[in-house]
Amino acid sequence: MNIKKSILIRVRVAFLLVALFAVAVVVRMGNIQFVEGDKWKKLAEEIGFQYRTIKATRGNIYSDNGSLLATSLPFYKVAFDPMIADSEVFKKGIDSLSLLLSKTFPSTSARQFKQKITDARLSGKRYITLSREQIDYQQKKKMMDWPIFREGRHEGGVIFEKVDKRFRPFNDLAFRTVGFLNEDNYGAGLEYSFNDLLGGRDGEALYQKMAGGSWKPVFDQQEVKPEEGLDIETTLDVNLQDVAETALLRALEEHSAQHGAVVVMEVSTGAIKAISNLTRLENGSYGETYNYFVGGVREPGSTFKLVSMMALFEDTNLSLEDSIDTGTGEIKVYKESIRDHKPGGYGKITIQEAFEKSSNIAVAKLVMNQYGTQPKKFYEYIESLGLNRPIGFQMKGEGEPKVKTPDKWSGITLPWMAFGYEVETTPLQMLTLYNAVANEGRMMKPYIVSRAKRADKVIRDFKPEILKRQICSDATLEKLKIMLEGVVERGTADNINGTHYKIAGKTGTAQKLVNGKHVKKYYTSFVGYFPADNPRYSCMVLIDDPKGYRQYGSDVAAPVFKEIADKIYAKDIDMHAPLSPEYLVETGVFPTVKAGYYPDLNFLCNKLGISNHSKEDEVEWVRASVTNNAINWKYPSNAAGLVPDVQGMMLRDALYLLENKGLRVTYQGKGRVINQSLPPGSRIAKGGLIRIILG
Amino acid sequence: MNAVKAWTDRNLKGDPVIWFIVFAFSIISILVVYSATGTLAYRRSSTPEAFLLKHSALIILGLVAVWVSHKIDYRYYSKLSRFALMASVPLLLYAFFFGDSINEASRWIRIPIINQSFQPSDLAKLALIANVAAMLSKRQQNIDDFKAALIPVLLWCGVICGLIALSNFSTAVLLFATCMLLMFIGRVPVKYLLMLVLIGALAGSLALALGTRGKTVISRIQNFISPTEVPYQAQQSYIAIATGGVIGKGAGHSAQRNRLPFAESDYIYAIVVEEYGLVGGVTVLFLYLALLYRGMIAVANSERAFGGLLSAGVTFALVIQAMVNIGVSVGLLPVTGQPLPMISMGGTSLLFTGLSIGIVLSVSKGEVEEVNMQVKSGNRSKISKAA
């Protein structure tokens, strides 16, 4: 037989084998389809499959210094597969497990637990819920040491189902601003406005339904992993927020007002440092239910006079000393009359006085004279300041301002507009304008979210934005500033004068518009900035419908402004020069031993043979005073809640001492502390900042 | 029509039936892979069209490989395969120690710049088969001499299969079995082959003990021998086949693609049956058998033993792998992760399958005369005169 023939025969044999296998495949397929067919089809229907979403972990919301405003904490539902544990483990552990369970979930007794689990095991159930109550991570960790449970998911059968819960470490602080999101993705505040960033992207995986109603992931190769949400960093300052909220609440309660709002903004950037909106609830207390500041549109009243004056100064050569006759306090325009606050009127006054005393007649007259024939110009001015359109704030729900175009104006529109009626804006817009005046004419766009981060990586950076580079000429700006300072010095808000820094601002008292008619209810506000010489913060306070005899912006809103400004000023060490050291460290022959930790210093001195004496032994922190050639240890008060004296200490000791008191410390220089920004013995504000200088 | 025929006559040499089968498989592959990648996971990560385009591009690359390799005179493959075999040893070692791990098995090398995963075992497989064919054909006169004829062949088989077994046991077993079949066809006495089985089993268990996949293999085999419970994949595969019926659910209507892991490669046959029914399944089987048959004709027509053995080895390797994949899908064999050649999605697999087919075509077109065939048609007459 030749080689080729032999090869061919062998190839054919092999081919036959393969063909045979192919036949077997066809037979097998026929078998699956026709013999076992029904079984598989039934199985296909029985096995419930479902793509289920895997919730992405929501991002955190932080304040400007990294304090958590909102975060997601894991909670757990405890379920159990009673069939998994082997009988040895089960028998040994069931009693103590039931006892421990009943201690954690007191609504069910140990016997009931034992009964429930044993019954489920006997009837072959694969899944029972042990309690509807959710436990936190610490409890879960403890539970994982319990008998049976400690064998784990696959040996013991315990199932912890994770549920994320939103948690706010500061409770109600900035409640509305931080906001919320309900199940159908509707909500308010930052949670809602930044849901796209915070929410992340849910994943999906194929799950198979198990007896007992639980779902088991099928395989993990093709699942879509959830993408975690980003953290967002806000510009809110927790301390300022606390100050603002407290002051507002007190004022609202005092005046039984309907609602109120306050915002503190950083002048140079437009960053919102605090924002609070409180509404009177049915039961008479106050809570955050609506963001009036951003969403509320209303007639601004006298605070709008700034716009009129700005336009007048720009378009005329009017000076502050020019006079205007406001008459007897009432003038008629068509059928309506404009009145001034003071009965009998202000008579002939200067422009500056007119603004400081908030004369409606003066402003209306001036505006009518200038713009009566060319109303369009006045409108264009409002438009150029952006007051006729939303500013595009980061948070959803910004109100739509209403400024009529001149073709829809009636005879009284222009004069009324001059003092803040016939025009509706959001408080946020007014504050933005006043902030621009404080910021040398540069109008900054208010913002509240500065960054979106994933862990430490900044994904999106929201930089301060300029809305308008220069709102008016420097000369105009100068005049406006003088008038705004005058309001507090001798005008309508002179009741808040007398601070050792300067406040500039404007009061506003607008009659409320109810069903198109002005009623004897007021909407009071105060908007301004401080310190007026070098403005750091602008702030607006508005209080709606205060009761009682004092219902004007100066009486109601301005004091809140002052309270907030006072506290911020007191806290913000950048605004004032450091206090001169209360007392200097005694200089003697031992220049390096000044103050510190007693056991350390005592040990050192003894080793070096320096005589040193102390009246008590049980002291920690001491200060050296030299008598002849010996050291006397003095122990200054180290009472809780008071700033300790760290002068003369090394950085290590000073840091330990100050941070233990809850202060945040910044330092510069090397050596020993020579100066501390908070005087020793003063009261500590939690989270307050202290600067120490070493040298 | 005539123009097409003229073009194919000029450019597609060799067995036209094999060309037809290749095109048929390409079309089936694009259809079924497109459907199988329509699962949710793929939909979410990008558009299924992206996979369609990528897969189509790879299919075309495979066809180019067929065309290029069928142009080469098959006798060159003797030398070429030797180089490829040498190269595959370090590549396999590299993949085992440093390669990317997909599905717990380390067997991929990522080629930088083009960022394509490359499976060195695909290269090694083809190179080994071509080499065994070459070595056997050289020794046809003294095939009974164990030392001279068989030792080198066995050495290479052992080394390559052993290396592949480190990271991919089922591929190694399959390759070893194919080599044995090739030796049987190459007239190696059956008594030697029995001995080989023993050696192979020894080497195999050694690799299992040392390699990464030991546990998987043992549990899979145990599962197959004593089925306490039909494994999840098999269950879903049976459901696909059972619900497909005789004529199938129609293109793109698979429901099981969402539940079958690796529906686009390991379980593609189940999707074929689900969408195109028993009819589609049998057609695919028939195409493989037809390919094998045409390969066999090439064996019969080739004038040298090398051509015959090369063609036989390559077609059997392909078709046996296909049978194993299909056998797994229908439950005749334990679960292994073999792609279905020419149909499954996957880069290097398609490329090397194309090379294999090209080699068979090259053998089928016979030995090329020494004259340059690339001359323009105007010169034809001259050549015929010269011939």
PDB file of N, CA, C and O in Angstrom, chain B residues 90-141:
ATOM      1  N   PRO B  90       8.749  31.689  23.994  1.00  0.00           N
ATOM      2  CA  PRO B  90       8.850  32.836  24.922  1.00  0.00           C
ATOM      3  C   PRO B  90       7.546  33.593  25.087  1.00  0.00           C
ATOM      4  O   PRO B  90       7.239  34.081  26.180  1.00  0.00           O
ATOM      5  N   LEU B  91       6.748  33.677  24.007  1.00  0.00           N
ATOM      6  CA  LEU B  91       5.478  34.406  24.123  1.00  0.00           C
ATOM      7  C   LEU B  91       4.545  33.737  25.126  1.00  0.00           C
ATOM      8  O   LEU B  91       3.905  34.393  25.940  1.00  0.00           O
ATOM      9  N   LEU B  92       4.489  32.404  25.058  1.00  0.00           N
ATOM     10  CA  LEU B  92       3.625  31.677  25.994  1.00  0.00           C
ATOM     11  C   LEU B  92       4.096  31.879  27.424  1.00  0.00           C
ATOM     12  O   LEU B  92       3.296  32.103  28.335  1.00  0.00           O
ATOM     13  N   LEU B  93       5.420  31.806  27.600  1.00  0.00           N
ATOM     14  CA  LEU B  93       5.960  32.006  28.950  1.00  0.00           C
ATOM     15  C   LEU B  93       5.638  33.410  29.439  1.00  0.00           C
ATOM     16  O   LEU B  93       5.229  33.599  30.577  1.00  0.00           O
ATOM     17  N   TYR B  94       5.815  34.388  28.542  1.00  0.00           N
ATOM     18  CA  TYR B  94       5.534  35.767  28.921  1.00  0.00           C
ATOM     19  C   TYR B  94       4.071  35.931  29.332  1.00  0.00           C
ATOM     20  O   TYR B  94       3.762  36.546  30.350  1.00  0.00           O
ATOM     21  N   ALA B  95       3.194  35.339  28.514  1.00  0.00           N
ATOM     22  CA  ALA B  95       1.764  35.461  28.820  1.00  0.00           C
ATOM     23  C   ALA B  95       1.440  34.828  30.167  1.00  0.00           C
ATOM     24  O   ALA B  95       0.627  35.337  30.934  1.00  0.00           O
ATOM     25  N   PHE B  96       2.100  33.715  30.456  1.00  0.00           N
ATOM     26  CA  PHE B  96       1.808  33.046  31.726  1.00  0.00           C
ATOM     27  C   PHE B  96       2.264  33.885  32.912  1.00  0.00           C
ATOM     28  O   PHE B  96       1.549  34.028  33.901  1.00  0.00           O
ATOM     29  N   PHE B  97       3.432  34.490  32.784  1.00  0.00           N
ATOM     30  CA  PHE B  97       3.956  35.228  33.936  1.00  0.00           C
ATOM     31  C   PHE B  97       3.480  36.666  34.005  1.00  0.00           C
ATOM     32  O   PHE B  97       3.245  37.194  35.069  1.00  0.00           O
ATOM     33  N   PHE B  98       3.350  37.316  32.846  1.00  0.00           N
ATOM     34  CA  PHE B  98       3.031  38.754  32.881  1.00  0.00           C
ATOM     35  C   PHE B  98       1.746  39.114  32.164  1.00  0.00           C
ATOM     36  O   PHE B  98       1.377  40.262  32.113  1.00  0.00           O
ATOM     37  N   GLY B  99       1.092  38.132  31.591  1.00  0.00           N
ATOM     38  CA  GLY B  99      -0.040  38.453  30.721  1.00  0.00           C
ATOM     39  C   GLY B  99      -1.244  38.988  31.474  1.00  0.00           C
ATOM     40  O   GLY B  99      -1.345  38.894  32.690  1.00  0.00           O
ATOM     41  N   ASP B 100      -2.169  39.570  30.713  1.00  0.00           N
ATOM     42  CA  ASP B 100      -3.431  40.053  31.279  1.00  0.00           C
ATOM     43  C   ASP B 100      -4.305  38.869  31.614  1.00  0.00           C
ATOM     44  O   ASP B 100      -4.295  37.854  30.938  1.00  0.00           O
ATOM     45  N   SER B 101      -5.058  39.050  32.647  1.00  0.00           N
ATOM     46  CA  SER B 101      -5.938  37.967  33.041  1.00  0.00           C
ATOM     47  C   SER B 101      -7.365  38.325  32.642  1.00  0.00           C
ATOM     48  O   SER B 101      -7.879  39.355  32.999  1.00  0.00           O
ATOM     49  N   ILE B 102      -7.971  37.466  31.853  1.00  0.00           N
ATOM     50  CA  ILE B 102      -9.375  37.654  31.529  1.00  0.00           C
ATOM     51  C   ILE B 102     -10.088  36.405  32.024  1.00  0.00           C
ATOM     52  O   ILE B 102      -9.667  35.295  31.739  1.00  0.00           O
ATOM     53  N   ASN B 103     -11.133  36.605  32.792  1.00  0.00           N
ATOM     54  CA  ASN B 103     -11.853  35.463  33.345  1.00  0.00           C
ATOM     55  C   ASN B 103     -10.923  34.522  34.115  1.00  0.00           C
ATOM     56  O   ASN B 103     -10.921  33.318  33.916  1.00  0.00           O
ATOM     57  N   GLU B 104     -10.097  35.082  34.956  1.00  0.00           N
ATOM     58  CA  GLU B 104      -9.237  34.341  35.884  1.00  0.00           C
ATOM     59  C   GLU B 104      -8.117  33.544  35.236  1.00  0.00           C
ATOM     60  O   GLU B 104      -7.318  32.915  35.901  1.00  0.00           O
ATOM     61  N   ALA B 105      -8.072  33.495  33.909  1.00  0.00           N
ATOM     62  CA  ALA B 105      -6.995  32.748  33.280  1.00  0.00           C
ATOM     63  C   ALA B 105      -6.024  33.744  32.677  1.00  0.00           C
ATOM     64  O   ALA B 105      -6.423  34.670  31.999  1.00  0.00           O
ATOM     65  N   SER B 106      -4.737  33.558  32.963  1.00  0.00           N
ATOM     66  CA  SER B 106      -3.787  34.507  32.408  1.00  0.00           C
ATOM     67  C   SER B 106      -3.288  33.955  31.089  1.00  0.00           C
ATOM     68  O   SER B 106      -2.621  32.945  31.043  1.00  0.00           O
ATOM     69  N   ARG B 107      -3.672  34.583  30.019  1.00  0.00           N
ATOM     70  CA  ARG B 107      -3.264  34.057  28.726  1.00  0.00           C
ATOM     71  C   ARG B 107      -3.191  35.121  27.644  1.00  0.00           C
ATOM     72  O   ARG B 107      -3.043  34.846  26.489  1.00  0.00           O
ATOM     73  N   TRP B 108      -3.344  36.353  28.025  1.00  0.00           N
ATOM     74  CA  TRP B 108      -3.367  37.397  27.003  1.00  0.00           C
ATOM     75  C   TRP B 108      -2.145  38.284  27.122  1.00  0.00           C
ATOM     76  O   TRP B 108      -1.701  38.590  28.207  1.00  0.00           O
ATOM     77  N   ILE B 109      -1.643  38.694  25.970  1.00  0.00           N
ATOM     78  CA  ILE B 109      -0.612  39.725  25.944  1.00  0.00           C
ATOM     79  C   ILE B 109      -1.246  40.936  25.297  1.00  0.00           C
ATOM     80  O   ILE B 109      -1.889  40.827  24.259  1.00  0.00           O
ATOM     81  N   ARG B 110      -1.058  42.055  25.949  1.00  0.00           N
ATOM     82  CA  ARG B 110      -1.604  43.280  25.347  1.00  0.00           C
ATOM     83  C   ARG B 110      -0.527  43.905  24.485  1.00  0.00           C
ATOM     84  O   ARG B 110       0.558  44.220  24.965  1.00  0.00           O
ATOM     85  N   ILE B 111      -0.823  44.059  23.204  1.00  0.00           N
ATOM     86  CA  ILE B 111       0.161  44.683  22.320  1.00  0.00           C
ATOM     87  C   ILE B 111       0.059  46.188  22.499  1.00  0.00           C
ATOM     88  O   ILE B 111      -1.023  46.748  22.336  1.00  0.00           O
ATOM     89  N   PRO B 112       1.165  46.814  22.865  1.00  0.00           N
ATOM     90  CA  PRO B 112       1.080  48.259  23.066  1.00  0.00           C
ATOM     91  C   PRO B 112       0.804  48.981  21.748  1.00  0.00           C
ATOM     92  O   PRO B 112       0.898  48.383  20.677  1.00  0.00           O
ATOM     93  N   ILE B 113       0.492  50.227  21.865  1.00  0.00           N
ATOM     94  CA  ILE B 113       0.142  51.134  20.755  1.00  0.00           C
ATOM     95  C   ILE B 113      -1.225  50.803  20.175  1.00  0.00           C
ATOM     96  O   ILE B 113      -2.160  51.572  20.306  1.00  0.00           O
ATOM     97  N   ILE B 114      -1.402  49.599  19.563  1.00  0.00           N
ATOM     98  CA  ILE B 114      -2.729  49.325  19.002  1.00  0.00           C
ATOM     99  C   ILE B 114      -3.671  48.795  20.081  1.00  0.00           C
ATOM    100  O   ILE B 114      -4.873  48.696  19.870  1.00  0.00           O
ATOM    101  N   ASN B 115      -3.097  48.453  21.246  1.00  0.00           N
ATOM    102  CA  ASN B 115      -3.924  48.084  22.395  1.00  0.00           C
ATOM    103  C   ASN B 115      -4.881  46.926  22.112  1.00  0.00           C
ATOM    104  O   ASN B 115      -6.054  46.970  22.425  1.00  0.00           O
ATOM    105  N   GLN B 116      -4.380  45.936  21.454  1.00  0.00           N
ATOM    106  CA  GLN B 116      -5.205  44.774  21.127  1.00  0.00           C
ATOM    107  C   GLN B 116      -4.680  43.588  21.935  1.00  0.00           C
ATOM    108  O   GLN B 116      -3.484  43.370  22.036  1.00  0.00           O
ATOM    109  N   SER B 117      -5.605  42.853  22.524  1.00  0.00           N
ATOM    110  CA  SER B 117      -5.175  41.665  23.247  1.00  0.00           C
ATOM    111  C   SER B 117      -4.771  40.585  22.242  1.00  0.00           C
ATOM    112  O   SER B 117      -5.378  40.444  21.191  1.00  0.00           O
ATOM    113  N   PHE B 118      -3.743  39.879  22.582  1.00  0.00           N
ATOM    114  CA  PHE B 118      -3.223  38.876  21.677  1.00  0.00           C
ATOM    115  C   PHE B 118      -3.023  37.602  22.476  1.00  0.00           C
ATOM    116  O   PHE B 118      -2.460  37.609  23.558  1.00  0.00           O
ATOM    117  N   GLN B 119      -3.508  36.509  21.946  1.00  0.00           N
ATOM    118  CA  GLN B 119      -3.439  35.253  22.663  1.00  0.00           C
ATOM    119  C   GLN B 119      -2.355  34.399  22.022  1.00  0.00           C
ATOM    120  O   GLN B 119      -2.558  33.851  20.935  1.00  0.00           O
ATOM    121  N   PRO B 120      -1.194  34.275  22.657  1.00  0.00           N
ATOM    122  CA  PRO B 120      -0.104  33.553  22.006  1.00  0.00           C
ATOM    123  C   PRO B 120      -0.430  32.090  21.734  1.00  0.00           C
ATOM    124  O   PRO B 120       0.152  31.483  20.839  1.00  0.00           O
ATOM    125  N   SER B 121      -1.385  31.539  22.480  1.00  0.00           N
ATOM    126  CA  SER B 121      -1.698  30.127  22.248  1.00  0.00           C
ATOM    127  C   SER B 121      -2.301  29.923  20.861  1.00  0.00           C
ATOM    128  O   SER B 121      -2.155  28.860  20.265  1.00  0.00           O
ATOM    129  N   ASP B 122      -2.963  30.934  20.312  1.00  0.00           N
ATOM    130  CA  ASP B 122      -3.503  30.835  18.950  1.00  0.00           C
ATOM    131  C   ASP B 122      -2.380  30.642  17.937  1.00  0.00           C
ATOM    132  O   ASP B 122      -2.478  29.832  17.024  1.00  0.00           O
ATOM    133  N   LEU B 123      -1.323  31.438  18.138  1.00  0.00           N
ATOM    134  CA  LEU B 123      -0.165  31.332  17.247  1.00  0.00           C
ATOM    135  C   LEU B 123       0.497  29.965  17.411  1.00  0.00           C
ATOM    136  O   LEU B 123       0.800  29.270  16.438  1.00  0.00           O
ATOM    137  N   ALA B 124       0.698  29.578  18.667  1.00  0.00           N
ATOM    138  CA  ALA B 124       1.403  28.336  18.957  1.00  0.00           C
ATOM    139  C   ALA B 124       0.673  27.139  18.366  1.00  0.00           C
ATOM    140  O   ALA B 124       1.280  26.209  17.847  1.00  0.00           O
ATOM    141  N   LYS B 125      -0.651  27.183  18.455  1.00  0.00           N
ATOM    142  CA  LYS B 125      -1.484  26.093  17.968  1.00  0.00           C
ATOM    143  C   LYS B 125      -1.215  25.841  16.488  1.00  0.00           C
ATOM    144  O   LYS B 125      -0.906  24.723  16.071  1.00  0.00           O
ATOM    145  N   LEU B 126      -1.355  26.911  15.719  1.00  0.00           N
ATOM    146  CA  LEU B 126      -1.201  26.804  14.271  1.00  0.00           C
ATOM    147  C   LEU B 126       0.221  26.377  13.918  1.00  0.00           C
ATOM    148  O   LEU B 126       0.446  25.497  13.076  1.00  0.00           O
ATOM    149  N   ALA B 127       1.192  26.992  14.604  1.00  0.00           N
ATOM    150  CA  ALA B 127       2.591  26.695  14.315  1.00  0.00           C
ATOM    151  C   ALA B 127       2.902  25.237  14.608  1.00  0.00           C
ATOM    152  O   ALA B 127       3.578  24.550  13.831  1.00  0.00           O
ATOM    153  N   LEU B 128       2.371  24.732  15.698  1.00  0.00           N
ATOM    154  CA  LEU B 128       2.659  23.351  16.080  1.00  0.00           C
ATOM    155  C   LEU B 128       2.081  22.382  15.048  1.00  0.00           C
ATOM    156  O   LEU B 128       2.757  21.431  14.626  1.00  0.00           O
ATOM    157  N   ILE B 129       0.832  22.652  14.659  1.00  0.00           N
ATOM    158  CA  ILE B 129       0.193  21.730  13.710  1.00  0.00           C
ATOM    159  C   ILE B 129       0.955  21.707  12.385  1.00  0.00           C
ATOM    160  O   ILE B 129       1.247  20.631  11.834  1.00  0.00           O
ATOM    161  N   ALA B 130       1.320  22.880  11.890  1.00  0.00           N
ATOM    162  CA  ALA B 130       2.074  22.943  10.634  1.00  0.00           C
ATOM    163  C   ALA B 130       3.401  22.212  10.778  1.00  0.00           C
ATOM    164  O   ALA B 130       3.848  21.495   9.867  1.00  0.00           O
ATOM    165  N   ASN B 131       4.029  22.355  11.940  1.00  0.00           N
ATOM    166  CA  ASN B 131       5.310  21.707  12.185  1.00  0.00           C
ATOM    167  C   ASN B 131       5.224  20.205  12.258  1.00  0.00           C
ATOM    168  O   ASN B 131       6.057  19.487  11.721  1.00  0.00           O
ATOM    169  N   VAL B 132       4.188  19.760  12.975  1.00  0.00           N
ATOM    170  CA  VAL B 132       4.008  18.312  13.082  1.00  0.00           C
ATOM    171  C   VAL B 132       3.796  17.736  11.689  1.00  0.00           C
ATOM    172  O   VAL B 132       4.391  16.708  11.332  1.00  0.00           O
ATOM    173  N   ALA B 133       2.986  18.443  10.865  1.00  0.00           N
ATOM    174  CA  ALA B 133       2.768  17.988   9.492  1.00  0.00           C
ATOM    175  C   ALA B 133       4.087  17.910   8.742  1.00  0.00           C
ATOM    176  O   ALA B 133       4.378  16.929   8.052  1.00  0.00           O
ATOM    177  N   ALA B 134       4.909  18.949   8.905  1.00  0.00           N
ATOM    178  CA  ALA B 134       6.198  18.986   8.198  1.00  0.00           C
ATOM    179  C   ALA B 134       7.104  17.849   8.656  1.00  0.00           C
ATOM    180  O   ALA B 134       7.701  17.135   7.840  1.00  0.00           O
ATOM    181  N   MET B 135       7.196  17.672   9.961  1.00  0.00           N
ATOM    182  CA  MET B 135       8.102  16.634  10.497  1.00  0.00           C
ATOM    183  C   MET B 135       7.649  15.246  10.090  1.00  0.00           C
ATOM    184  O   MET B 135       8.464  14.396   9.707  1.00  0.00           O
ATOM    185  N   LEU B 136       6.339  15.030  10.148  1.00  0.00           N
ATOM    186  CA  LEU B 136       5.825  13.710   9.787  1.00  0.00           C
ATOM    187  C   LEU B 136       6.079  13.426   8.310  1.00  0.00           C
ATOM    188  O   LEU B 136       6.479  12.315   7.943  1.00  0.00           O
ATOM    189  N   SER B 137       5.840  14.483   7.476  1.00  0.00           N
ATOM    190  CA  SER B 137       5.989  14.239   6.043  1.00  0.00           C
ATOM    191  C   SER B 137       7.436  13.919   5.693  1.00  0.00           C
ATOM    192  O   SER B 137       7.708  13.091   4.831  1.00  0.00           O
ATOM    193  N   LYS B 138       8.397  14.549   6.380  1.00  0.00           N
ATOM    194  CA  LYS B 138       9.813  14.276   6.123  1.00  0.00           C
ATOM    195  C   LYS B 138      10.177  12.839   6.482  1.00  0.00           C
ATOM    196  O   LYS B 138      11.103  12.258   5.928  1.00  0.00           O
ATOM    197  N   ARG B 139       9.458  12.298   7.467  1.00  0.00           N
ATOM    198  CA  ARG B 139       9.856  10.988   7.991  1.00  0.00           C
ATOM    199  C   ARG B 139       8.960   9.862   7.499  1.00  0.00           C
ATOM    200  O   ARG B 139       8.883   8.824   8.139  1.00  0.00           O
ATOM    201  N   GLN B 140       8.219  10.109   6.421  1.00  0.00           N
ATOM    202  CA  GLN B 140       7.269   9.084   5.965  1.00  0.00           C
ATOM    203  C   GLN B 140       7.953   7.752   5.639  1.00  0.00           C
ATOM    204  O   GLN B 140       7.365   6.701   5.838  1.00  0.00           O
ATOM    205  N   GLN B 141       9.217   7.814   5.178  1.00  0.00           N
ATOM    206  CA  GLN B 141       9.877   6.572   4.782  1.00  0.00           C
ATOM    207  C   GLN B 141      10.230   5.699   5.976  1.00  0.00           C
ATOM    208  O   GLN B 141      10.286   4.479   5.868  1.00  0.00           O
TER     209      GLN B 141
END
